Short mmCIF file of C-alpha atoms in Angstrom, two decimals:
data_model
loop_
_atom_site.label_atom_id
_atom_site.label_comp_id
_atom_site.label_asym_id
_atom_site.label_seq_id
_atom_site.Cartn_x
_atom_site.Cartn_y
_atom_site.Cartn_z
CA UNK A 281 -2.75 3.94 12.45
CA UNK A 282 -6.74 3.93 11.45
CA UNK A 283 -8.94 1.88 12.99
CA UNK A 284 -8.78 -1.57 10.88
CA UNK A 285 -12.22 -2.98 11.54
CA UNK A 286 -14.70 -0.40 11.52
CA UNK A 287 -16.91 -0.10 8.54
CA UNK A 288 -17.47 3.07 6.58
CA UNK A 289 -20.40 5.48 7.39
CA UNK A 290 -21.58 4.61 3.25
CA UNK A 291 -23.23 1.27 4.42
CA UNK A 292 -25.57 4.05 6.59
CA UNK A 293 -26.09 7.14 6.55
CA UNK A 294 -24.78 9.14 3.78
CA UNK A 295 -21.79 11.79 4.66
CA UNK A 296 -22.89 14.96 3.08
CA UNK A 297 -21.03 17.32 2.00
CA UNK A 298 -20.47 20.81 4.10
CA UNK A 299 -23.02 23.48 2.93
CA UNK A 300 -19.89 25.03 1.46
CA UNK A 301 -19.28 22.83 -0.81
CA UNK A 302 -22.78 22.43 -2.51
CA UNK A 303 -22.63 25.36 -4.64
CA UNK A 304 -24.82 25.58 -7.10
CA UNK A 305 -24.72 24.85 -11.09
CA UNK A 306 -24.53 28.48 -11.87
CA UNK A 307 -21.36 29.17 -9.97
CA UNK A 308 -19.70 26.76 -12.13
CA UNK A 309 -20.99 28.83 -15.33
CA UNK A 310 -17.94 30.88 -17.50
CA UNK A 311 -19.68 34.63 -18.25
CA UNK A 312 -18.95 36.15 -20.72
CA UNK A 313 -18.00 39.35 -18.99
CA UNK A 314 -14.06 40.52 -19.61
CA UNK A 315 -11.69 38.68 -17.87
CA UNK A 316 -9.50 40.82 -15.61
CA UNK A 317 -6.22 42.13 -16.68
CA UNK A 318 -3.16 40.50 -15.73
CA UNK A 319 -1.38 42.77 -13.74
CA UNK A 320 -4.44 42.39 -10.79
CA UNK A 321 -3.83 38.87 -11.02
CA UNK A 322 -1.96 36.71 -8.42
CA UNK A 323 0.89 34.95 -10.20
CA UNK A 324 -0.01 31.13 -10.11
CA UNK A 325 2.72 28.90 -11.32
CA UNK A 326 1.91 24.92 -10.37
CA UNK A 327 4.74 23.95 -12.44
CA UNK A 328 7.77 25.97 -10.89
CA UNK A 329 10.57 23.45 -9.15
CA UNK A 330 12.11 25.59 -6.37
CA UNK A 331 14.60 23.13 -4.50
CA UNK A 332 17.94 23.50 -5.20
CA UNK A 333 20.93 22.08 -4.04
CA UNK A 334 22.13 23.68 -1.58
CA UNK A 335 25.74 23.74 0.73
CA UNK A 336 23.93 21.46 3.04
CA UNK A 337 22.52 19.28 0.15
CA UNK A 338 25.60 18.87 -1.08
CA UNK A 339 27.90 17.89 1.81
CA UNK A 340 25.00 15.56 2.60
CA UNK A 341 25.14 14.02 -1.06
CA UNK A 342 28.81 13.77 -0.79
CA UNK A 343 29.11 11.74 2.68
CA UNK A 344 25.99 9.89 1.71
CA UNK A 345 28.21 8.55 -1.48
CA UNK A 346 31.06 8.06 0.37
CA UNK A 347 29.57 5.31 2.21
CA UNK A 348 27.97 3.97 -0.18
CA UNK A 349 24.18 4.23 0.70
CA UNK A 350 23.17 5.25 -2.99
CA UNK A 351 24.30 1.99 -3.78
CA UNK A 352 23.36 -0.36 -1.30
CA UNK A 353 19.86 1.44 -1.95
CA UNK A 354 20.05 0.28 -5.74
CA UNK A 355 21.20 -2.96 -5.21
CA UNK A 356 18.22 -3.72 -2.57
CA UNK A 357 16.16 -1.80 -5.14
CA UNK A 358 17.01 -4.08 -7.77
CA UNK A 359 15.76 -7.57 -5.11
CA UNK A 360 12.97 -5.90 -4.43
CA UNK A 361 11.78 -5.24 -8.27
CA UNK A 362 12.93 -8.75 -9.41
CA UNK A 363 10.37 -10.16 -7.06
CA UNK A 364 7.97 -7.74 -7.64
CA UNK A 365 8.39 -9.37 -11.09
CA UNK A 366 8.77 -12.72 -10.89
CA UNK A 367 5.09 -12.65 -8.62
CA UNK A 368 3.22 -10.83 -11.31
CA UNK A 369 4.67 -12.80 -13.92
CA UNK A 370 3.58 -16.02 -12.32
CA UNK A 371 0.46 -14.21 -11.21
CA UNK A 372 -0.37 -13.44 -14.85
CA UNK A 373 1.01 -16.79 -16.63
CA UNK A 374 -1.51 -17.30 -19.33
CA UNK A 375 -3.93 -14.40 -18.37
CA UNK A 376 -4.58 -12.03 -21.01
CA UNK A 377 -6.04 -8.52 -20.05
CA UNK A 378 -8.53 -7.92 -23.40
CA UNK A 379 -11.94 -10.59 -24.09
CA UNK A 380 -10.56 -11.35 -27.90
CA UNK A 381 -14.25 -11.44 -28.59
CA UNK A 382 -15.63 -8.37 -26.68
CA UNK A 383 -12.50 -6.21 -26.33
CA UNK A 384 -13.35 -5.67 -22.79
CA UNK A 385 -11.34 -5.33 -20.07
CA UNK A 386 -11.47 -8.74 -18.11
CA UNK A 387 -11.31 -9.39 -14.29
CA UNK A 388 -8.50 -11.14 -12.68
CA UNK A 389 -9.88 -14.80 -11.07
CA UNK A 390 -9.63 -14.65 -7.18
CA UNK A 391 -6.82 -17.34 -7.29
CA UNK A 392 -4.33 -15.36 -9.32
CA UNK A 393 -5.32 -12.01 -7.08
CA UNK A 394 -3.81 -14.53 -4.36
CA UNK A 395 -0.83 -15.26 -6.46
CA UNK A 396 -0.70 -11.28 -6.61
CA UNK A 397 -1.03 -10.47 -2.80
CA UNK A 398 2.32 -9.89 -2.42
CA UNK A 399 2.60 -7.05 -5.00
CA UNK A 400 1.83 -4.26 -2.70
CA UNK A 401 3.92 -5.67 0.32
CA UNK A 402 6.83 -5.32 -1.70
CA UNK A 403 6.11 -2.13 -2.94
CA UNK A 404 6.29 -1.13 0.59
CA UNK A 405 9.23 -2.97 1.05
CA UNK A 406 11.17 -0.81 -1.75
CA UNK A 407 9.90 2.11 -0.50
CA UNK A 408 11.38 1.77 3.20
CA UNK A 409 14.84 0.96 0.93
CA UNK A 410 14.82 4.53 -0.29
CA UNK A 411 14.31 5.89 3.06
CA UNK A 412 10.24 5.79 3.72
CA UNK A 413 10.60 4.10 7.21
CA UNK A 414 7.65 5.63 8.64
CA UNK A 415 4.44 6.94 6.58
CA UNK A 416 1.76 8.09 9.85
CA UNK A 417 -1.58 7.98 7.96
CA UNK A 418 -4.54 9.72 9.67
CA UNK A 419 -7.83 8.94 8.84
CA UNK A 420 -11.47 9.75 9.97
CA UNK A 421 -12.96 7.52 12.95
CA UNK A 422 -14.42 4.20 11.76
CA UNK A 423 -12.61 4.33 8.51
CA UNK A 424 -11.83 1.12 6.51
CA UNK A 425 -9.44 0.24 3.84
CA UNK A 426 -10.80 -2.90 2.66
CA UNK A 427 -12.00 -3.11 -0.55
CA UNK A 428 -15.73 -3.88 0.64
CA UNK A 429 -16.21 -0.45 2.58
CA UNK A 430 -14.05 1.89 0.22
CA UNK A 431 -15.67 3.94 -2.23
CA UNK A 432 -15.57 2.72 -5.49
CA UNK A 433 -13.08 5.73 -6.72
CA UNK A 434 -10.26 7.41 -5.08
CA UNK A 435 -9.34 10.33 -5.98
CA UNK A 436 -5.73 11.92 -4.60
CA UNK A 437 -3.53 14.74 -5.25
CA UNK A 438 -0.77 14.25 -7.80
CA UNK A 439 2.90 15.30 -6.61
CA UNK A 440 5.29 12.61 -7.44
CA UNK A 441 6.00 9.22 -9.06
CA UNK A 442 6.06 8.09 -4.82
CA UNK A 443 2.29 8.54 -4.98
CA UNK A 444 0.95 5.63 -6.70
CA UNK A 445 3.61 3.37 -5.44
CA UNK A 446 2.29 4.25 -1.64
CA UNK A 447 -1.22 4.45 -2.55
CA UNK A 448 -0.95 0.79 -4.16
CA UNK A 449 1.14 -0.68 -1.42
CA UNK A 450 -1.51 0.70 1.15
CA UNK A 451 -4.85 0.24 -0.41
CA UNK A 452 -4.13 -2.06 -3.13
CA UNK A 453 -6.57 -0.57 -5.64
CA UNK A 454 -6.76 -0.69 -9.30
CA UNK A 455 -5.41 2.25 -10.97
CA UNK A 456 -6.13 4.28 -13.83
CA UNK A 457 -2.93 5.57 -15.94
CA UNK A 458 -1.12 6.25 -19.14
CA UNK A 459 -1.59 3.44 -21.64
CA UNK A 460 2.22 3.57 -22.65
CA UNK A 461 3.28 2.21 -18.87
CA UNK A 462 1.33 -1.10 -18.99
CA UNK A 463 3.46 -1.50 -22.25
CA UNK A 464 6.92 -1.48 -20.64
CA UNK A 465 9.00 -4.21 -20.80
CA UNK A 466 8.73 -6.47 -17.29
CA UNK A 467 6.72 -3.70 -15.22
CA UNK A 468 3.70 -4.09 -17.85
CA UNK A 469 3.18 -7.48 -15.87
CA UNK A 470 3.59 -5.79 -12.79
CA UNK A 471 0.79 -2.75 -13.31
CA UNK A 472 -1.59 -5.45 -14.62
CA UNK A 473 -2.06 -7.24 -11.71
CA UNK A 474 -3.65 -3.86 -10.42
CA UNK A 475 -6.25 -4.67 -12.95
CA UNK A 476 -5.71 -0.91 -14.41
CA UNK A 477 -8.09 1.11 -16.54
CA UNK A 478 -5.13 2.67 -19.19
CA UNK A 479 -5.93 6.20 -20.62
CA UNK A 480 -4.60 6.89 -24.12
CA UNK A 481 -5.20 10.84 -23.76
CA UNK A 482 -3.04 10.91 -27.68
CA UNK A 483 -6.68 10.53 -29.40
CA UNK A 484 -10.51 11.45 -29.21
CA UNK A 485 -11.56 8.27 -29.21
CA UNK A 486 -8.96 6.70 -26.71
CA UNK A 487 -10.08 9.29 -24.01
CA UNK A 488 -13.81 8.29 -25.03
CA UNK A 489 -12.87 4.73 -24.28
CA UNK A 490 -11.00 5.62 -21.16
CA UNK A 491 -14.52 7.05 -19.96
CA UNK A 492 -16.55 4.11 -20.74
CA UNK A 493 -13.94 1.48 -19.07
CA UNK A 494 -14.24 3.81 -16.00
CA UNK A 495 -17.67 3.70 -16.00
CA UNK A 496 -17.19 -0.26 -16.56
CA UNK A 497 -14.77 -0.58 -13.62
CA UNK A 498 -16.43 1.48 -10.89
CA UNK A 499 -19.98 -0.13 -11.66
CA UNK A 500 -18.31 -4.01 -10.97
CA UNK A 501 -17.93 -4.66 -7.32
CA UNK A 502 -16.20 -7.48 -7.66
CA UNK A 503 -13.15 -5.24 -9.04
CA UNK A 504 -11.08 -3.20 -6.62
CA UNK A 505 -11.49 0.45 -5.82
CA UNK A 506 -10.25 2.74 -8.74
CA UNK A 507 -7.42 4.75 -8.09
CA UNK A 508 -7.43 8.13 -9.87
CA UNK A 509 -5.16 11.24 -9.83
CA UNK A 510 -8.04 13.96 -11.38
CA UNK A 511 -5.36 16.39 -12.10
CA UNK A 512 -3.80 14.33 -15.04
CA UNK A 513 -0.18 15.24 -13.99
CA UNK A 514 2.08 16.11 -11.23
CA UNK A 515 2.38 19.51 -10.09
CA UNK A 516 4.19 21.55 -7.11
CA UNK A 517 2.99 20.61 -3.85
CA UNK A 518 1.55 24.45 -3.44
CA UNK A 519 -1.30 23.87 -5.72
CA UNK A 520 -3.90 21.50 -6.82
CA UNK A 521 -4.55 22.00 -10.65
CA UNK A 522 -7.87 21.31 -12.30
CA UNK A 523 -9.48 18.03 -12.22
CA UNK A 524 -10.42 15.85 -15.14
CA UNK A 525 -14.28 15.02 -14.81
CA UNK A 526 -14.14 11.37 -16.05
CA UNK A 527 -13.80 9.76 -12.94
CA UNK A 528 -16.57 11.87 -11.32
CA UNK A 529 -19.28 11.08 -14.19
CA UNK A 530 -20.40 7.96 -12.53
CA UNK A 531 -22.00 10.55 -9.55
CA UNK A 532 -20.67 8.03 -6.91
CA UNK A 533 -19.00 8.72 -3.99
CA UNK A 534 -15.65 9.09 -3.98
CA UNK A 535 -12.60 8.76 -1.33
CA UNK A 536 -10.06 11.79 -1.08
CA UNK A 537 -6.98 11.29 -0.31
CA UNK A 538 -4.53 13.81 0.44
CA UNK A 539 -0.18 13.28 0.36
CA UNK A 540 2.26 15.79 1.57
CA UNK A 541 6.06 15.23 1.56
CA UNK A 542 6.87 17.71 4.16
CA UNK A 543 10.56 18.77 4.07
CA UNK A 544 13.63 21.40 4.38
CA UNK A 545 15.99 20.85 1.74
CA UNK A 546 14.38 18.30 -0.82
CA UNK A 547 11.40 18.72 -2.58
CA UNK A 548 10.32 15.46 -4.28
CA UNK A 549 7.71 17.41 -6.36
CA UNK A 550 8.18 16.29 -10.07
CA UNK A 551 7.10 19.27 -12.13
CA UNK A 552 7.29 19.03 -15.73
CA UNK A 553 10.79 19.90 -16.93
CA UNK A 554 12.58 18.11 -13.94
CA UNK A 555 14.35 15.09 -14.71
CA UNK A 556 13.38 12.17 -12.73
CA UNK A 557 16.69 10.56 -13.17
CA UNK A 558 17.80 14.12 -11.15
CA UNK A 559 14.93 13.62 -8.16
CA UNK A 560 15.87 10.09 -7.85
CA UNK A 561 19.33 10.33 -7.50
CA UNK A 562 18.65 13.13 -4.55
CA UNK A 563 15.82 10.83 -2.92
CA UNK A 564 18.68 8.11 -2.92
CA UNK A 565 20.81 10.52 -1.03
CA UNK A 566 18.32 11.39 1.95
CA UNK A 567 18.85 9.85 5.22
CA UNK A 568 15.39 9.73 5.18
CA UNK A 569 12.40 10.85 3.42
CA UNK A 570 9.13 11.99 4.73
CA UNK A 571 5.26 11.28 3.28
CA UNK A 572 2.35 12.04 5.30
CA UNK A 573 -0.79 10.54 4.32
CA UNK A 574 -4.40 11.87 5.30
CA UNK A 575 -8.11 10.17 4.37
CA UNK A 576 -10.80 13.08 4.62
CA UNK A 577 -14.30 11.44 5.08
CA UNK A 578 -15.83 10.34 1.53
CA UNK A 579 -17.32 12.49 0.18
CA UNK A 580 -20.79 12.14 -1.19
CA UNK A 581 -22.52 14.24 -3.76
CA UNK A 582 -25.11 15.76 -3.75
CA UNK A 583 -28.32 15.34 -6.04
CA UNK A 584 -26.65 18.31 -8.37
CA UNK A 585 -23.23 16.98 -8.08
CA UNK A 586 -24.41 13.52 -9.19
CA UNK A 587 -25.93 15.21 -12.01
CA UNK A 588 -23.27 17.25 -13.02
CA UNK A 589 -19.59 15.94 -13.11
CA UNK A 590 -17.96 19.17 -13.55
CA UNK A 591 -19.63 20.87 -10.68
CA UNK A 592 -18.59 17.60 -8.28
CA UNK A 593 -15.15 17.62 -9.95
CA UNK A 594 -14.68 21.23 -8.59
CA UNK A 595 -16.28 21.16 -5.42
CA UNK A 596 -14.47 17.85 -3.93
CA UNK A 597 -10.97 19.86 -5.52
CA UNK A 598 -12.18 22.61 -3.26
CA UNK A 599 -12.33 20.47 -0.33
CA UNK A 600 -8.98 18.95 -0.71
CA UNK A 601 -7.57 22.31 -1.45
CA UNK A 602 -8.58 23.73 2.29
CA UNK A 603 -7.81 20.48 3.93
CA UNK A 604 -3.89 20.63 2.16
CA UNK A 605 -4.01 24.59 3.26
CA UNK A 606 -3.13 25.22 -0.65
CA UNK A 607 -4.48 27.23 -3.53
CA UNK A 608 -6.45 26.42 -6.60
CA UNK A 609 -5.69 26.98 -10.17
CA UNK A 610 -7.15 26.14 -13.30
CA UNK A 611 -3.67 24.78 -15.21
CA UNK A 612 -4.27 21.55 -16.01
CA UNK A 613 -2.83 18.58 -18.33
CA UNK A 614 -2.85 20.92 -21.45
CA UNK A 615 -0.38 23.26 -19.56
CA UNK A 616 2.02 20.69 -19.40
CA UNK A 617 2.03 19.94 -22.97
CA UNK A 618 2.76 23.16 -23.71
CA UNK A 619 5.39 23.28 -21.09
CA UNK A 620 6.98 20.50 -22.96
CA UNK A 621 6.83 21.81 -26.90
CA UNK A 622 10.01 22.25 -27.90
CA UNK A 623 9.72 25.69 -29.15
CA UNK A 624 7.93 27.42 -26.48
CA UNK A 625 8.46 25.10 -23.55
CA UNK A 626 10.84 27.44 -21.46
CA UNK A 627 9.37 30.54 -22.20
CA UNK A 628 5.96 29.15 -21.63
CA UNK A 629 7.47 28.37 -18.05
CA UNK A 630 9.01 31.41 -17.35
CA UNK A 631 6.10 33.99 -18.55
CA UNK A 632 3.12 32.33 -19.81
CA UNK A 633 1.98 29.80 -16.94
CA UNK A 634 2.22 32.52 -14.18
CA UNK A 635 -0.17 34.73 -16.07
CA UNK A 636 -2.51 32.08 -17.55
CA UNK A 637 -3.34 28.62 -18.67
CA UNK A 638 -3.89 26.52 -21.47
CA UNK A 639 -7.88 26.17 -21.30
CA UNK A 640 -8.53 30.19 -20.70
CA UNK A 641 -5.99 31.18 -23.94
CA UNK A 642 -7.67 28.56 -25.88
CA UNK A 643 -11.10 30.34 -24.79
CA UNK A 644 -9.70 33.78 -25.57
CA UNK A 645 -8.06 32.84 -28.87
CA UNK A 646 -9.99 30.13 -30.59
CA UNK A 647 -6.44 28.32 -30.60
CA UNK A 648 -5.81 24.29 -29.27
CA UNK A 649 -2.30 22.58 -28.79
CA UNK A 650 0.16 23.29 -31.05
CA UNK A 651 -1.93 26.39 -32.06
CA UNK A 652 -1.16 27.89 -28.72
CA UNK A 653 2.89 26.86 -28.99
CA UNK A 654 3.08 28.46 -32.02
CA UNK A 655 1.39 31.69 -30.60
CA UNK A 656 3.53 31.82 -27.81
CA UNK A 657 6.94 30.93 -29.98
CA UNK A 658 5.89 34.33 -32.36
CA UNK A 659 5.23 36.13 -29.01
CA UNK A 660 8.55 35.02 -27.74
CA UNK A 661 9.88 36.15 -31.21
CA UNK A 662 8.78 39.67 -30.42
CA UNK A 663 10.03 39.89 -26.96
CA UNK A 664 13.88 41.01 -27.73
CA UNK A 665 14.70 41.31 -24.14
CA UNK A 666 12.93 37.90 -22.77
CA UNK A 667 11.66 39.60 -20.09
CA UNK A 668 7.75 38.67 -20.34
CA UNK A 669 6.24 41.53 -21.72
CA UNK A 670 6.68 43.81 -25.12
CA UNK A 671 7.50 47.31 -25.10
CA UNK A 672 5.88 49.94 -27.88
CA UNK A 673 9.48 49.56 -29.61
CA UNK A 674 8.84 45.95 -30.10
CA UNK A 675 5.54 45.90 -30.87
CA UNK A 676 6.40 48.19 -33.62
CA UNK A 677 8.53 45.83 -35.67
CA UNK A 678 5.10 43.99 -36.65
CA UNK A 679 4.04 47.51 -38.03
CA UNK A 680 6.98 49.33 -39.70
CA UNK A 681 4.83 51.21 -41.92
CA UNK A 682 1.81 52.27 -40.38
CA UNK A 683 1.00 55.23 -38.99
CA UNK A 684 2.68 56.39 -35.40
CA UNK A 685 -0.38 57.31 -34.18
CA UNK A 686 -2.19 54.25 -35.15
CA UNK A 687 0.22 52.25 -33.80
CA UNK A 688 0.21 54.06 -30.30
CA UNK A 689 -3.36 53.15 -30.27
CA UNK A 690 -3.61 49.75 -30.94
CA UNK A 691 -0.77 49.16 -28.06
CA UNK A 692 -3.08 51.44 -26.11
CA UNK A 693 -6.23 49.31 -26.81
CA UNK A 694 -3.75 45.84 -26.20
CA UNK A 695 -2.41 47.48 -23.00
CA UNK A 696 -5.31 46.26 -20.67
CA UNK A 697 -3.71 47.63 -17.76
CA UNK A 698 -2.27 50.45 -19.11
CA UNK A 699 1.36 49.36 -17.66
CA UNK A 700 3.08 50.52 -20.83
CA UNK A 701 3.73 47.03 -21.64
CA UNK A 702 2.14 44.10 -23.53
CA UNK A 703 2.22 40.52 -21.73
CA UNK A 704 0.55 37.43 -23.33
CA UNK A 705 -2.43 37.47 -22.00
CA UNK A 706 -3.12 40.86 -22.54
CA UNK A 707 -2.27 39.51 -26.04
CA UNK A 708 -4.65 37.00 -25.73
CA UNK A 709 -7.63 39.45 -24.24
CA UNK A 710 -7.49 41.46 -27.32
CA UNK A 711 -7.63 38.01 -29.88
CA UNK A 712 -10.87 37.42 -28.05
CA UNK A 713 -12.36 40.08 -30.89
CA UNK A 714 -10.25 38.02 -34.00
CA UNK A 715 -11.24 34.43 -32.28
CA UNK A 716 -14.94 35.36 -31.99
CA UNK A 717 -15.57 36.40 -35.74
CA UNK A 718 -15.76 34.76 -38.65
CA UNK A 719 -16.08 31.11 -37.29
CA UNK A 720 -19.00 29.81 -40.19
CA UNK A 721 -18.14 25.94 -39.51
CA UNK A 722 -18.27 23.10 -37.31
CA UNK A 723 -17.07 23.10 -33.57
CA UNK A 724 -14.04 20.60 -34.29
CA UNK A 725 -10.31 22.06 -35.04
CA UNK A 726 -8.45 22.59 -38.45
CA UNK A 727 -5.37 22.36 -39.22
CA UNK A 728 -4.36 25.06 -37.49
CA UNK A 729 -4.98 23.86 -33.90
CA UNK A 730 -8.17 26.94 -34.50
CA UNK A 731 -11.51 25.26 -33.18
CA UNK A 732 -14.37 26.48 -35.72
CA UNK A 733 -17.39 27.69 -34.36
CA UNK A 734 -20.95 27.52 -34.71
CA UNK A 735 -22.65 30.22 -37.57
CA UNK A 736 -24.92 30.97 -34.34
CA UNK A 737 -21.35 32.83 -32.74
CA UNK A 738 -20.96 35.09 -36.24
CA UNK A 739 -23.07 38.20 -34.66
CA UNK A 740 -21.03 38.27 -31.17
CA UNK A 741 -18.16 37.86 -32.73
CA UNK A 742 -18.62 40.49 -35.29
CA UNK A 743 -20.06 43.02 -32.46
CA UNK A 744 -16.47 42.38 -31.08
CA UNK A 745 -14.33 43.23 -33.76
CA UNK A 746 -17.00 46.12 -34.89
CA UNK A 747 -15.80 47.53 -31.19
CA UNK A 748 -12.31 47.02 -31.30
CA UNK A 749 -12.43 48.66 -34.73
CA UNK A 750 -14.27 51.72 -33.41
CA UNK A 751 -11.96 51.47 -30.84
CA UNK A 752 -8.77 51.69 -32.69
CA UNK A 753 -9.88 54.42 -35.12
CA UNK A 754 -11.02 56.90 -32.66
CA UNK A 755 -8.01 58.04 -31.59
CA UNK A 756 -8.67 60.84 -29.01
CA UNK A 757 -10.29 58.57 -27.12
CA UNK A 758 -13.42 60.47 -27.40
CA UNK A 759 -16.49 57.88 -27.71
CA UNK A 760 -17.01 59.23 -30.95
CA UNK A 761 -15.52 59.42 -34.28
CA UNK A 762 -15.71 62.52 -36.65
CA UNK A 763 -15.39 62.04 -40.64
CA UNK A 764 -11.28 63.23 -40.57
CA UNK A 765 -10.83 60.69 -38.20
CA UNK A 766 -12.48 58.03 -40.43
CA UNK A 767 -11.15 59.43 -43.35
CA UNK A 768 -7.63 59.27 -42.24
CA UNK A 769 -7.39 55.43 -41.47
CA UNK A 770 -9.94 54.57 -44.43
CA UNK A 771 -7.50 55.88 -47.15
CA UNK A 772 -4.63 54.07 -45.06
CA UNK A 773 -6.17 50.62 -45.45
CA UNK A 774 -7.75 51.86 -49.19
CA UNK A 775 -4.54 50.72 -51.14
CA UNK A 776 -2.29 48.09 -48.66
CA UNK A 777 -5.72 46.30 -47.56
CA UNK A 778 -7.70 46.07 -50.50
CA UNK A 779 -10.95 48.20 -49.78
CA UNK A 780 -12.19 49.00 -52.72
CA UNK A 781 -12.19 53.08 -53.43
CA UNK A 782 -15.93 53.35 -54.17
CA UNK A 783 -16.58 51.80 -50.71
CA UNK A 784 -14.61 54.30 -48.83
CA UNK A 785 -16.03 57.44 -51.08
CA UNK A 786 -20.01 55.72 -50.06
CA UNK A 787 -18.92 55.51 -46.30
CA UNK A 788 -17.57 58.78 -46.20
CA UNK A 789 -20.57 60.28 -48.14
CA UNK A 790 -22.77 58.84 -45.40
CA UNK A 791 -20.42 60.49 -43.22
CA UNK A 792 -20.65 64.54 -44.64
CA UNK A 793 -22.84 66.62 -42.94
CA UNK A 794 -22.55 64.39 -39.04
CA UNK A 795 -20.83 66.25 -36.39
CA UNK A 796 -19.73 62.88 -35.13
CA UNK A 797 -20.62 58.88 -35.26
CA UNK A 798 -21.00 57.02 -31.94
CA UNK A 799 -20.20 53.53 -31.80
CA UNK A 800 -24.09 52.35 -32.83
CA UNK A 801 -23.73 54.23 -36.13
CA UNK A 802 -20.68 53.07 -36.90
CA UNK A 803 -21.57 49.51 -36.43
CA UNK A 804 -24.36 49.75 -38.88
CA UNK A 805 -22.17 51.64 -41.43
CA UNK A 806 -19.67 48.84 -40.94
CA UNK A 807 -22.34 46.07 -41.46
CA UNK A 808 -23.16 47.39 -44.90
CA UNK A 809 -19.40 47.70 -45.86
CA UNK A 810 -17.87 44.66 -44.37
CA UNK A 811 -15.07 44.83 -45.99
CA UNK A 812 -14.04 48.09 -44.34
CA UNK A 813 -13.13 45.95 -40.97
CA UNK A 814 -10.15 44.34 -43.08
CA UNK A 815 -7.90 46.99 -41.39
CA UNK A 816 -8.90 46.12 -37.53
CA UNK A 817 -8.69 42.48 -38.70
CA UNK A 818 -5.01 43.00 -40.20
CA UNK A 819 -3.74 44.39 -37.07
CA UNK A 820 -4.89 41.14 -34.93
CA UNK A 821 -4.23 38.83 -37.41
CA UNK A 822 -0.83 40.18 -37.66
CA UNK A 823 -0.55 40.05 -33.26
CA UNK A 824 -1.55 36.38 -33.70
CA UNK A 825 1.03 35.85 -35.77
CA UNK A 826 -0.56 35.71 -39.22
CA UNK A 827 0.51 37.22 -42.56
CA UNK A 828 -2.18 38.85 -44.55
CA UNK A 829 -1.42 38.55 -48.27
#
């Protein structure tokens, strides 16, 4: 058990992160280079639950149920919960959390905090009842868990519903949590005894308000340190997902906490799609449950990190991942929303999340939220054998009247790794050209969940589309277009896609006499005749699930 009376080093010389943590801001920038194809990426799925009920577990569950252990634990838990609810309601009797004049959250007076003091002890009793009899805690020399000595921000990996309960019992912090939790009957008062920061993730205004409340809470030394799960969602134990930057925006030191749940047969991880009731039932049927806790040295940000919350958050995540011995992945809360989508969730869990993440899909396709879910559903509808990839025959269903040579060329362009199959990430890579072109208004989102771009993006976007069109028309892949190649394709689009005959004739007139057309010459011609890009654009629109009228 860590020393109880030692002072944190924050009161003296600050603990600087090791040199390996102090990466520069340039390392955080996303470059414009083409991302690697899916085939060279390792498949990472932090939301894949793999803890089946094997024969040993079945026998154990039957024996425990016959002995009445789960029922006894439930009855004891009800007693503990009743005590917690009574103590919380007494401590908060007549208290208004939000000041009606200012709209700001009020701090609990000292006498109310004394009345609520039994809550952490009762929570620990509840954990004991369900099998967490002994929870080993390791910490650096001089660690002191008193509120006076802890950094103002405590950050932890998020694995299970047990995480917050233990940290509440051990540190009695304030907790940043979803606003819905505070509205629960009976338990809402229990939550309020922690002086929480409530986060409404459904709206931009709610998220901005949460950032302000986090900053105000951190700046108020009279309030408890703020516990934050920066991943924003639970995942399996083998990964750390992307950290939200809100808790790092103040640039103050943080206290990293690592939670490990060693297991042989039952993993308590709670990724999306796994029933909480299912986990609770299995938890109650264990002889004992294991949790190990490790406090790392307080992380003091460098000047660069304090000025750049994203850099600070990423370096803390890397430090925690190294200590846990797990991998980092760019998946985030938005991926959970995709997994819970009724139309796309199951397919996304099996074939999308292992290859990419919602942030990358948004960056490549310009789609957000529901738009990403619709793209996944569209891809799944084409994938007849549900293997997560499109064959040429499956993709051809989108282009029943197209020239076979053109279709084969289009397929080869989208199939970035040359495997003969198109996976979802390869589709998104191809859609970069369409997403980057034609966005000429503000940077918010439209009704389809697509992010509009500023006019400054137009030149870059048009160049991507132009180069895609050139490669599409270059059927033999020799890097140049002859007049016959171009005429064959332009005549095809003339009727169906609405290109004016005079536009086609004018372009062909410019080409007569030229042995071949380079990509630069092609781009110059297309900029003078932009309507002729409709053919290439329509192919990408069909791949994205849009029908050109």
